[in-house]
Each structure stands twice: as C-alpha cells, then as structure tokens.
JSON list of C-alpha atoms and ligand atoms in Angstrom, two decimals:
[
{"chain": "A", "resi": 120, "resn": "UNK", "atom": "CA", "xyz": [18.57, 2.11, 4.75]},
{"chain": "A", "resi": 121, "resn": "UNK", "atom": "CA", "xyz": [15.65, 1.84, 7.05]},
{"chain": "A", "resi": 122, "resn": "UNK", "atom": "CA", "xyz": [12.90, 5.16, 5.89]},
{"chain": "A", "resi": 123, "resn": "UNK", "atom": "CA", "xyz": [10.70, 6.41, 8.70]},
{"chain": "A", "resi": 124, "resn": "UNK", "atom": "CA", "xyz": [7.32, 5.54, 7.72]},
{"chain": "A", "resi": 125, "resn": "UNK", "atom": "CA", "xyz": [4.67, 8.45, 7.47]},
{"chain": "A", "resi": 126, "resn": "UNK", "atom": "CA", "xyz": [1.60, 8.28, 9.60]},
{"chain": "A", "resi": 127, "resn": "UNK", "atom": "CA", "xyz": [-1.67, 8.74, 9.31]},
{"chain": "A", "resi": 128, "resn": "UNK", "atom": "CA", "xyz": [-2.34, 13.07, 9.15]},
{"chain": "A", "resi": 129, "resn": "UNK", "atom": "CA", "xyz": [0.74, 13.33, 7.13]},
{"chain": "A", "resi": 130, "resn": "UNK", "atom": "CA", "xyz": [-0.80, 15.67, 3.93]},
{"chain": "A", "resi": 131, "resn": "UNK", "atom": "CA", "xyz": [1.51, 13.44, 1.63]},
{"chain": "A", "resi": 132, "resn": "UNK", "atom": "CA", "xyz": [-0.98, 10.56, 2.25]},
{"chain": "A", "resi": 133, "resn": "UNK", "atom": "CA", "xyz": [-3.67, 12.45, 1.33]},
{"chain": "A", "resi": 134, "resn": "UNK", "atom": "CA", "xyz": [-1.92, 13.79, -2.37]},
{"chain": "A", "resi": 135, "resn": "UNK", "atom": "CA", "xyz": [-2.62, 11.75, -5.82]},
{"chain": "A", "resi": 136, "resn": "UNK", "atom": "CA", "xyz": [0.50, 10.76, -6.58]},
{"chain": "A", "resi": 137, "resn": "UNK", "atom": "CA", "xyz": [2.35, 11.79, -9.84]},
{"chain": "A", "resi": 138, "resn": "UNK", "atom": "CA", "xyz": [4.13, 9.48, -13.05]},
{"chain": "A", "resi": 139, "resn": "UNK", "atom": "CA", "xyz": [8.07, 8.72, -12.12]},
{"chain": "A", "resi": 140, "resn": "UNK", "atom": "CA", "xyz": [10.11, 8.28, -14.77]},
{"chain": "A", "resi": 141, "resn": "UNK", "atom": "CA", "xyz": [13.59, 6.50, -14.73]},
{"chain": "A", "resi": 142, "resn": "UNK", "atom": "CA", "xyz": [16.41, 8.29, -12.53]},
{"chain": "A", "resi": 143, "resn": "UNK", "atom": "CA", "xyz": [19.60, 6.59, -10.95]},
{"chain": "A", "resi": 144, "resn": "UNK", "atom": "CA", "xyz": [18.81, 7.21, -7.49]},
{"chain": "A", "resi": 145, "resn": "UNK", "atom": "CA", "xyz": [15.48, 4.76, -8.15]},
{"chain": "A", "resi": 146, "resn": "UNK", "atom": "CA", "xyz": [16.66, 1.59, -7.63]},
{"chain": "A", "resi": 147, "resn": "UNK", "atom": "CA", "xyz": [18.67, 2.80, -4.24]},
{"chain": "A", "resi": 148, "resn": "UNK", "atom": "CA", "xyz": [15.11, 3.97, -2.84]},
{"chain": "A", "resi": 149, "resn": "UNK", "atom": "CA", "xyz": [13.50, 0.55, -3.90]},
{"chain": "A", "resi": 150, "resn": "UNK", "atom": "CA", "xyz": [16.09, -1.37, -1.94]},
{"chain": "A", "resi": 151, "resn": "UNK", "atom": "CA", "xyz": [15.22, 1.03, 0.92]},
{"chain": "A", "resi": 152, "resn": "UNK", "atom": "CA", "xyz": [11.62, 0.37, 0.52]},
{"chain": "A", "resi": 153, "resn": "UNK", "atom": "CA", "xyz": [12.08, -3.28, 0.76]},
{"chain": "A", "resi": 154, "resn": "UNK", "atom": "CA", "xyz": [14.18, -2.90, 3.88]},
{"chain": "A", "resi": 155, "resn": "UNK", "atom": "CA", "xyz": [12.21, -0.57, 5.42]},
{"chain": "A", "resi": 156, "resn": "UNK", "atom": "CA", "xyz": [9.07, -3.33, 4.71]},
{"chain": "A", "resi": 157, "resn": "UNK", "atom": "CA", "xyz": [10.86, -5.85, 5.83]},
{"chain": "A", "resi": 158, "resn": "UNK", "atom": "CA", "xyz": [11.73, -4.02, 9.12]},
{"chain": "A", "resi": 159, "resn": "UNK", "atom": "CA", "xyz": [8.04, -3.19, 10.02]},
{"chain": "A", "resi": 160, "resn": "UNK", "atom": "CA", "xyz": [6.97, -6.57, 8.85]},
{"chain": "A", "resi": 161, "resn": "UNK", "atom": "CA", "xyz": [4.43, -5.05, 6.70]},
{"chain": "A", "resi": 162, "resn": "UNK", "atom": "CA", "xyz": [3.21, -6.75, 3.49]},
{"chain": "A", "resi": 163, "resn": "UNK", "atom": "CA", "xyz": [3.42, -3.90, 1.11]},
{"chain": "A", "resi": 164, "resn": "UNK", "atom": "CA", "xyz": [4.51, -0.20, 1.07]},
{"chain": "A", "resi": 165, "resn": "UNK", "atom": "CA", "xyz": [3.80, 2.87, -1.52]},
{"chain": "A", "resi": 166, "resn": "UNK", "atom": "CA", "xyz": [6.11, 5.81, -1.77]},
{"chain": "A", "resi": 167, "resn": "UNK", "atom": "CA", "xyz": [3.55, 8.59, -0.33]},
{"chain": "A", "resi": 168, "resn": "UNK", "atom": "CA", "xyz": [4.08, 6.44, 2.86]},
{"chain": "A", "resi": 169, "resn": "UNK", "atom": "CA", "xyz": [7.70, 7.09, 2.97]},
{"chain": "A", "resi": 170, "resn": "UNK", "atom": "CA", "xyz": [6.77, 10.71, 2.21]},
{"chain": "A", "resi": 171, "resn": "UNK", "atom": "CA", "xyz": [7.02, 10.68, -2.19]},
{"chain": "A", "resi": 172, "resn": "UNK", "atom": "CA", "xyz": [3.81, 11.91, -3.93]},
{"chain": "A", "resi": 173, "resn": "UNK", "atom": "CA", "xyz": [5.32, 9.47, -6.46]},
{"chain": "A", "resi": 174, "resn": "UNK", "atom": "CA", "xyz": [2.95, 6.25, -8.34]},
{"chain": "A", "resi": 175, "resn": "UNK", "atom": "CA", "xyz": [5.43, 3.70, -6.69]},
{"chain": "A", "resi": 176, "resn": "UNK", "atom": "CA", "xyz": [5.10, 0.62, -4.52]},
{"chain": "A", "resi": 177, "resn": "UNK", "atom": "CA", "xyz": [6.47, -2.60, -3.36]},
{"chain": "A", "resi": 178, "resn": "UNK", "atom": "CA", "xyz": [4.86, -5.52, -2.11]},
{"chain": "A", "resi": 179, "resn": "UNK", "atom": "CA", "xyz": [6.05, -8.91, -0.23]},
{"chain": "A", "resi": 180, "resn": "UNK", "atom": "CA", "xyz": [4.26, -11.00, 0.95]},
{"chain": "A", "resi": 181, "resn": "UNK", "atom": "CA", "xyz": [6.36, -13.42, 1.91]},
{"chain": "A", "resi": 182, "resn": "UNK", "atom": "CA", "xyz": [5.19, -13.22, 5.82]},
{"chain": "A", "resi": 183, "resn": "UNK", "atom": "CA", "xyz": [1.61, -14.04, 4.98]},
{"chain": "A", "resi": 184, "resn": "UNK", "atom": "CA", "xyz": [2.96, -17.58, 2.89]},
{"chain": "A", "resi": 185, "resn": "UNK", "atom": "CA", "xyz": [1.28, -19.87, 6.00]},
{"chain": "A", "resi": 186, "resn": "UNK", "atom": "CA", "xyz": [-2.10, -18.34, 6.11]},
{"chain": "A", "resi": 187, "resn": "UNK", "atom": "CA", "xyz": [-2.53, -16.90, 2.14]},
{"chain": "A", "resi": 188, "resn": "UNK", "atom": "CA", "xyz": [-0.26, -19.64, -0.36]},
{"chain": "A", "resi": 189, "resn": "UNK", "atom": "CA", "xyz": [-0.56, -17.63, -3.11]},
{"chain": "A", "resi": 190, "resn": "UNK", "atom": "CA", "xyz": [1.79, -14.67, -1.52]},
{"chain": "A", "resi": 191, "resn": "UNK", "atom": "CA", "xyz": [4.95, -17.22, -0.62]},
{"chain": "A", "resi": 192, "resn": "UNK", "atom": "CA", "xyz": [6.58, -15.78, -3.46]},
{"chain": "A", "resi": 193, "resn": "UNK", "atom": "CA", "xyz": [4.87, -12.35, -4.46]},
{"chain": "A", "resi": 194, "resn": "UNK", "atom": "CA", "xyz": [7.85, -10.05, -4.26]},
{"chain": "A", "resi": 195, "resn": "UNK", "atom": "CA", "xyz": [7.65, -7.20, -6.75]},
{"chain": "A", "resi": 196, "resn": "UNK", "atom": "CA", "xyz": [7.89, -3.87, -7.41]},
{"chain": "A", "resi": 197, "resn": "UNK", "atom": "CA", "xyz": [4.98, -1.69, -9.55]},
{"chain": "A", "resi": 198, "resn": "UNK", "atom": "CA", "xyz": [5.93, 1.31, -11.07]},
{"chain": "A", "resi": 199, "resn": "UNK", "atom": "CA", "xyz": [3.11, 3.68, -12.68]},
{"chain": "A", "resi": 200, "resn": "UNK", "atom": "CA", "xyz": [-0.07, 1.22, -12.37]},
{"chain": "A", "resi": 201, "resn": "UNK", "atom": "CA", "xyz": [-2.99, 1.34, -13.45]},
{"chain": "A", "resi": 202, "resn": "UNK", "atom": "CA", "xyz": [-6.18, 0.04, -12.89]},
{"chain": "A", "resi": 203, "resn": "UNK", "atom": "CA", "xyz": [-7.58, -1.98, -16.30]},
{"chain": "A", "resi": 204, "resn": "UNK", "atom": "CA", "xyz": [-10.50, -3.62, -14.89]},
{"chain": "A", "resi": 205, "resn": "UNK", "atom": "CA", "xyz": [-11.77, -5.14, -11.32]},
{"chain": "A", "resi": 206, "resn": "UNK", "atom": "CA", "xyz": [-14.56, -7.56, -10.90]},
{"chain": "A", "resi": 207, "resn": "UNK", "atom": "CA", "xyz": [-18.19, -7.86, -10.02]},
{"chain": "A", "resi": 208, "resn": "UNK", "atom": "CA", "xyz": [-16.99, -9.77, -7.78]},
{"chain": "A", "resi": 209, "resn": "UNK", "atom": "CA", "xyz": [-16.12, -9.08, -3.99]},
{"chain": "A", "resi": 210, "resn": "UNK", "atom": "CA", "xyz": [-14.47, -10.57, -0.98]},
{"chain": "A", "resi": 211, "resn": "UNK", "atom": "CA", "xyz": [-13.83, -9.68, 2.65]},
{"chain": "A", "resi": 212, "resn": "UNK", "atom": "CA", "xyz": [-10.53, -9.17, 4.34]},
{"chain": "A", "resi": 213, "resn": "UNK", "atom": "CA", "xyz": [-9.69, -7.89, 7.67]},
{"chain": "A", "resi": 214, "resn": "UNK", "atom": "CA", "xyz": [-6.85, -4.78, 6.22]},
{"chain": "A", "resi": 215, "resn": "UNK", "atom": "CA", "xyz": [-4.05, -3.08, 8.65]},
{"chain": "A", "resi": 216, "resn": "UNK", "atom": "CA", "xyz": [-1.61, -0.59, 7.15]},
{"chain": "A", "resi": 217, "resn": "UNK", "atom": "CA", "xyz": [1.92, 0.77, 8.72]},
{"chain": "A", "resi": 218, "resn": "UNK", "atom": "CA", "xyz": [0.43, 4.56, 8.51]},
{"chain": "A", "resi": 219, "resn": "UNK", "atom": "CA", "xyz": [-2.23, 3.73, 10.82]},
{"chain": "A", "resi": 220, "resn": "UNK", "atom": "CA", "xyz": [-1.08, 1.28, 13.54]},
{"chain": "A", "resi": 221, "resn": "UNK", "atom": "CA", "xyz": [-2.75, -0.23, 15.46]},
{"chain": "A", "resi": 222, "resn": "UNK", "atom": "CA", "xyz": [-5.97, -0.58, 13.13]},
{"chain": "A", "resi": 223, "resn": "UNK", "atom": "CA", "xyz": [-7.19, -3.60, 11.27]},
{"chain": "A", "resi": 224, "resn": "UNK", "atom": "CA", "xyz": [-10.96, -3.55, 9.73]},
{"chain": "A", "resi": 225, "resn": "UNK", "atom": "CA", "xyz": [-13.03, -5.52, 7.25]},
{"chain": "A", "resi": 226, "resn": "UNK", "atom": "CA", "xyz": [-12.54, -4.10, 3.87]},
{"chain": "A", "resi": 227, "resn": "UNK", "atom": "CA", "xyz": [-15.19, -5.76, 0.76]},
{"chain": "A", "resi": 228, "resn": "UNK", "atom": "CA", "xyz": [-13.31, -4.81, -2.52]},
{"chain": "A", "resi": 229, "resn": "UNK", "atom": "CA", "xyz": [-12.93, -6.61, -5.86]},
{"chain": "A", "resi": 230, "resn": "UNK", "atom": "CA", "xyz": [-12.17, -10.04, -5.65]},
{"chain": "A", "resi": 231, "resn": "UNK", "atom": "CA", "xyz": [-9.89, -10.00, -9.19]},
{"chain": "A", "resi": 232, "resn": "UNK", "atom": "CA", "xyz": [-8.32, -6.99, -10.93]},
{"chain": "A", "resi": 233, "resn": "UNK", "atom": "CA", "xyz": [-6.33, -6.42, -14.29]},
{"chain": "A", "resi": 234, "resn": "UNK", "atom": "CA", "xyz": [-3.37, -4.06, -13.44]},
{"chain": "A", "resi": 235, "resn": "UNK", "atom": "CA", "xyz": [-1.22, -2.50, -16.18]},
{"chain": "A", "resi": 236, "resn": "UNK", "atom": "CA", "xyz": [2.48, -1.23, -14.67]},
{"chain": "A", "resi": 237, "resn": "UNK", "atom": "CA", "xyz": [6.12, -0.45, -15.29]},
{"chain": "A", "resi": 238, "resn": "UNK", "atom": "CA", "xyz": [8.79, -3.10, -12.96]},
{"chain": "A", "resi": 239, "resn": "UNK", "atom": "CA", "xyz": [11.83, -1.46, -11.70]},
{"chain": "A", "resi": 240, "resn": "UNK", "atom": "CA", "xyz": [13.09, -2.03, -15.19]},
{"chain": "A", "resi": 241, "resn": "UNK", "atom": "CA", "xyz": [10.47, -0.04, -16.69]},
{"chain": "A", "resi": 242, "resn": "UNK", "atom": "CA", "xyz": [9.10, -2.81, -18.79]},
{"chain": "A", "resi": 243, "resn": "UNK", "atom": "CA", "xyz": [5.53, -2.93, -19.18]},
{"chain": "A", "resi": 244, "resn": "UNK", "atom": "CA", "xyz": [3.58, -5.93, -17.80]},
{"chain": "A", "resi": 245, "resn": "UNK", "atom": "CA", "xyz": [-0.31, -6.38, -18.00]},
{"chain": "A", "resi": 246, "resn": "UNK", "atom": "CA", "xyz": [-1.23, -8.89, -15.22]},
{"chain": "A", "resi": 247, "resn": "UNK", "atom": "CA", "xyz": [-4.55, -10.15, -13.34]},
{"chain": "A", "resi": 248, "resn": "UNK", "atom": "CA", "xyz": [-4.29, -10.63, -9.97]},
{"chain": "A", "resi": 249, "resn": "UNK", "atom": "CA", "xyz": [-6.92, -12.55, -7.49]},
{"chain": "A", "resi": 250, "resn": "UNK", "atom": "CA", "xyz": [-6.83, -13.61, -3.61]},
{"chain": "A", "resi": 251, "resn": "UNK", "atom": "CA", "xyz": [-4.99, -11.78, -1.45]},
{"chain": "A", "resi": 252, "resn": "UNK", "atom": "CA", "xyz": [-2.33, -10.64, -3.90]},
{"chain": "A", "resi": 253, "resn": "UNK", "atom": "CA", "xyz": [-5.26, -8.96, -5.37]},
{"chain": "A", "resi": 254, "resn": "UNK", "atom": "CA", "xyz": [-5.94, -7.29, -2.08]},
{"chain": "A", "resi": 255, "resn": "UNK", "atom": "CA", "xyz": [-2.41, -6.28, -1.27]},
{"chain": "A", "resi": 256, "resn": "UNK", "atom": "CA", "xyz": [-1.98, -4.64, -5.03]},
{"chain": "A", "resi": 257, "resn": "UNK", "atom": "CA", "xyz": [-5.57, -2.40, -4.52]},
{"chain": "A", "resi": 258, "resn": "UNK", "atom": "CA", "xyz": [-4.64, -1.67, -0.94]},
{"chain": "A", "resi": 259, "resn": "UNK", "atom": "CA", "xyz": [-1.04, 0.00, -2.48]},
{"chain": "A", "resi": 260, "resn": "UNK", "atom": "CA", "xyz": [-2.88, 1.51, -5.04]},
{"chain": "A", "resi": 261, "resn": "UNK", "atom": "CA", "xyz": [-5.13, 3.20, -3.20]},
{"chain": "A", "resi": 262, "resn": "UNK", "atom": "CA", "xyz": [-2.20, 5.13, -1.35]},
{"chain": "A", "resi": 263, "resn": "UNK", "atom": "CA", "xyz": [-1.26, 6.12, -4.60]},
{"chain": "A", "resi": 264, "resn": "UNK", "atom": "CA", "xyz": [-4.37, 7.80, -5.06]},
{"chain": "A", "resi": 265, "resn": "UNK", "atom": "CA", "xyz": [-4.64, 9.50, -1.80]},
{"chain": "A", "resi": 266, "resn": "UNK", "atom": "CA", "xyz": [-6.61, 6.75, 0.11]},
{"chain": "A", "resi": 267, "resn": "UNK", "atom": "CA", "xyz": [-6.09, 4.69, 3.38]},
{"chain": "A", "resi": 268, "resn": "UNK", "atom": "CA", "xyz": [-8.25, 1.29, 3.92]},
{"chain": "A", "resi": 269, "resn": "UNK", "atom": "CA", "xyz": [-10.50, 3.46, 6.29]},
{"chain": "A", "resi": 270, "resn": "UNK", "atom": "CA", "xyz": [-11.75, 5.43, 3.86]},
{"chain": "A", "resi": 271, "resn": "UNK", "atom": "CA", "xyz": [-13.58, 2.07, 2.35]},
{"chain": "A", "resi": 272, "resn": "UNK", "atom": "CA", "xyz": [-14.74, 0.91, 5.61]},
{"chain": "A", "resi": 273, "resn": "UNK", "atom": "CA", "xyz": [-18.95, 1.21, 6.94]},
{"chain": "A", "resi": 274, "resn": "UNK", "atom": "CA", "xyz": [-19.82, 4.84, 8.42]},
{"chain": "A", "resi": 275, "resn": "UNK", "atom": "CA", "xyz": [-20.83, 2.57, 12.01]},
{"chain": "A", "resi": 276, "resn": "UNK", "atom": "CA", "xyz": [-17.16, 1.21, 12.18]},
{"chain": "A", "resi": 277, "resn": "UNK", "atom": "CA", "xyz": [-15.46, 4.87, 10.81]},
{"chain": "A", "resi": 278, "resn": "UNK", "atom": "CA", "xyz": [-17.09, 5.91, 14.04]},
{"chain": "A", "resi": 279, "resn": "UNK", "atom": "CA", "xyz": [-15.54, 3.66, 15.86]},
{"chain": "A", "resi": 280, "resn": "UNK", "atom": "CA", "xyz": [-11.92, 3.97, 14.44]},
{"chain": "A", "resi": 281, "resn": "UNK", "atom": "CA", "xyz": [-12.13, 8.03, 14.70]},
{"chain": "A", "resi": 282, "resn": "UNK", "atom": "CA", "xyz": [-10.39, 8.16, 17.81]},
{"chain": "A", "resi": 283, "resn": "UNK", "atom": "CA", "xyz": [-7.80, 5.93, 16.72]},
{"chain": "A", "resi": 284, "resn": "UNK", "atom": "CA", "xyz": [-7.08, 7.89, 13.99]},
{"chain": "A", "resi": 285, "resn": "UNK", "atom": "CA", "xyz": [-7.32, 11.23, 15.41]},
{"chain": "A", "resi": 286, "resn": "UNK", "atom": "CA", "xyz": [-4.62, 9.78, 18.31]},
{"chain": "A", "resi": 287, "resn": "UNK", "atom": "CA", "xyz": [-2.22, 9.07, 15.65]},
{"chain": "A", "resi": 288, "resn": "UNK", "atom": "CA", "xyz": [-2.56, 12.17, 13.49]},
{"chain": "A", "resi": 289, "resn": "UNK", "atom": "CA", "xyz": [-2.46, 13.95, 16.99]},
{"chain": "A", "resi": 290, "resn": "UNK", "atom": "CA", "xyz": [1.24, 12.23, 17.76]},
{"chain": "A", "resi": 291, "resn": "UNK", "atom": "CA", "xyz": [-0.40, 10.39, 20.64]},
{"chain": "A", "resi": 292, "resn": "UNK", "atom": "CA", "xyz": [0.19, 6.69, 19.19]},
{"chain": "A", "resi": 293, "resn": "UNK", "atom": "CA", "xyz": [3.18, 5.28, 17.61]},
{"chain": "A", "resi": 294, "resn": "UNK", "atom": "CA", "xyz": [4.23, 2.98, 15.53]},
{"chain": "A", "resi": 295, "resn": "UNK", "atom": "CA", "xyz": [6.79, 0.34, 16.59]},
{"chain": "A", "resi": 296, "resn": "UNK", "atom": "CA", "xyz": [9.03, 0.42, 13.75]},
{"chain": "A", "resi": 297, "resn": "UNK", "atom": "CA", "xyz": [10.49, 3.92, 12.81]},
{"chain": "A", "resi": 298, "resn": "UNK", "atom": "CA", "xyz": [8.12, 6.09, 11.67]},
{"chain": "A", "resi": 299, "resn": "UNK", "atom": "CA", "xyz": [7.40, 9.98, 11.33]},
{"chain": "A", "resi": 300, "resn": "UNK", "atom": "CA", "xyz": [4.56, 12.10, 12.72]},
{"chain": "A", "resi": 301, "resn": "UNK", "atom": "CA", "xyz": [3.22, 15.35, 13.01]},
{"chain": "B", "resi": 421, "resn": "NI", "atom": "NI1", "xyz": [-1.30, 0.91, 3.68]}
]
C-alpha cells in the first residue's frame, strides 16, 4: 500500500524518534515503505516521514545506479541505528528529500561512517559505509533524529530556501506523489 508522505511542518518530522522492537504488523509497513519509495521515486525513506516517531528506514537506491555505481544494488532496511563513528573527512552533494519538494541544496557531511543497526530480522550488523550510500544512510538518519537536509545547509542559502519551505508547511506546494500536509 502506497503511505502519504508527510511534509515539511508536520511536528512528527521534527520528534527524535524512539527504539521499535519486533511486532507482526512490521514487516507489512516495510513492504509499504518500499512501495511507497518506489512510487515517489525517492532514494530512501524514514518512518517519521510516513508519520512514525519510530528509529526506522529504508533505502534504495537502485534509481541512482547510472550516475552513483555503488547504489545499483543498495536495497536495505535499518532498524534502530546508530551512529559509531564518521570521518574527518567530507564531501559535497547536492540533497533533495520527499518532505520538502521541490528543494535540492549542497550538503558537506562525512565522507565515511560506521553504522551499527538491527535488519528487518533484527540481527545486528556493524557496517561502514562511504560514497553516496554513505550520504543516503546520514540523510535517513538525520530524520530519525528530528532533522531535514536544510537544517545542515549555509545561513546565505537557508535564506534563500525560507520561502520554499514556509510554502510547503503553509499547504501552498505539493508534492507529486501522495503526500499529507497541514
Ligand atoms: Ni529526507
């Protein structure tokens, strides 16, 4: 089932999300996370974004294959993450999200992190990721913690997104996949 996807000035965006711990309805609402990714050709989704304050997300990156190799294959789900260690090391990536259409910026963040998370088995896995997989993982996580990519942006470009974002927690832009506003 295709979820509406909550936009930007929803207050679930803006909650640290909280542990989840096995339940049978969990692997239903994974399979409607990937759909619901799929259908808004996004790259990766967290649960606040489908309006649960929960530490869940999925990423695919399947539609970025041509332009970042590495993401072909990088279908997965991350349950409970956290964040072991990120490097000195930066890079530069121009970063859109489905809660806030319409926007892509330059985001600098750490080129390499060391994530420790459950799958949608619950098994543990302690993995590094670099490259844009890297970037996709610490975009997801940042929803989980209550943050959106503009958050990370420079104060002269905030100022020029603010009207952007104000028009979508306002209601007065959309999204074109199905989505939920104020
Ligand atoms: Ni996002």
């Amino acid at each position: 089932m295709i979820l509406p996807i909550y936009l930007y000035g929803q207050p679930v965006l803006r909650k640290e999300a909280e542990e989840i711990e096995p339940t049978p309805e969990l692997k239903q609402l994974i399979a409607d996370m990937f759909e619901t990714l799929t259908a808004a050709e996004g790259c990766g989704l967290a649960a606040p974004q489908i309006g649960k304050p929960w530490r869940l997300f999925v990423v695919d990156g399947s539609e970025l294959g041509e332009d970042y190799p590495e993401c072909k294959d990088f279908k997965r789900v991350f349950i409970n993450p956290e964040l072991i260690e990120e490097s000195e090391q930066t890079c530069t990536y121009s970063e859109g999200c489905l809660s806030l259409p319409g926007i892509s910026e330059n985001v600098v963040r750490p080129e390499t992190i060391v994530l420790r998370f459950l799958d949608e088995n619950f098994e543990e896995h302690e993995e590094t990721f670099t490259g844009f997989q890297a970037r996709i993982v610490q975009h997801e996580y940042d929803h989980l913690e209550g943050h959106v990519f503009t958050d990370r942006i420079s104060p002269i470009r905030k100022t020029f997104v603010r009207n952007k974002l104000a028009s979508i927690a306002k209601g007065k832009t959309g999204a074109r996949y199905k989505y939920r506003r104020n």
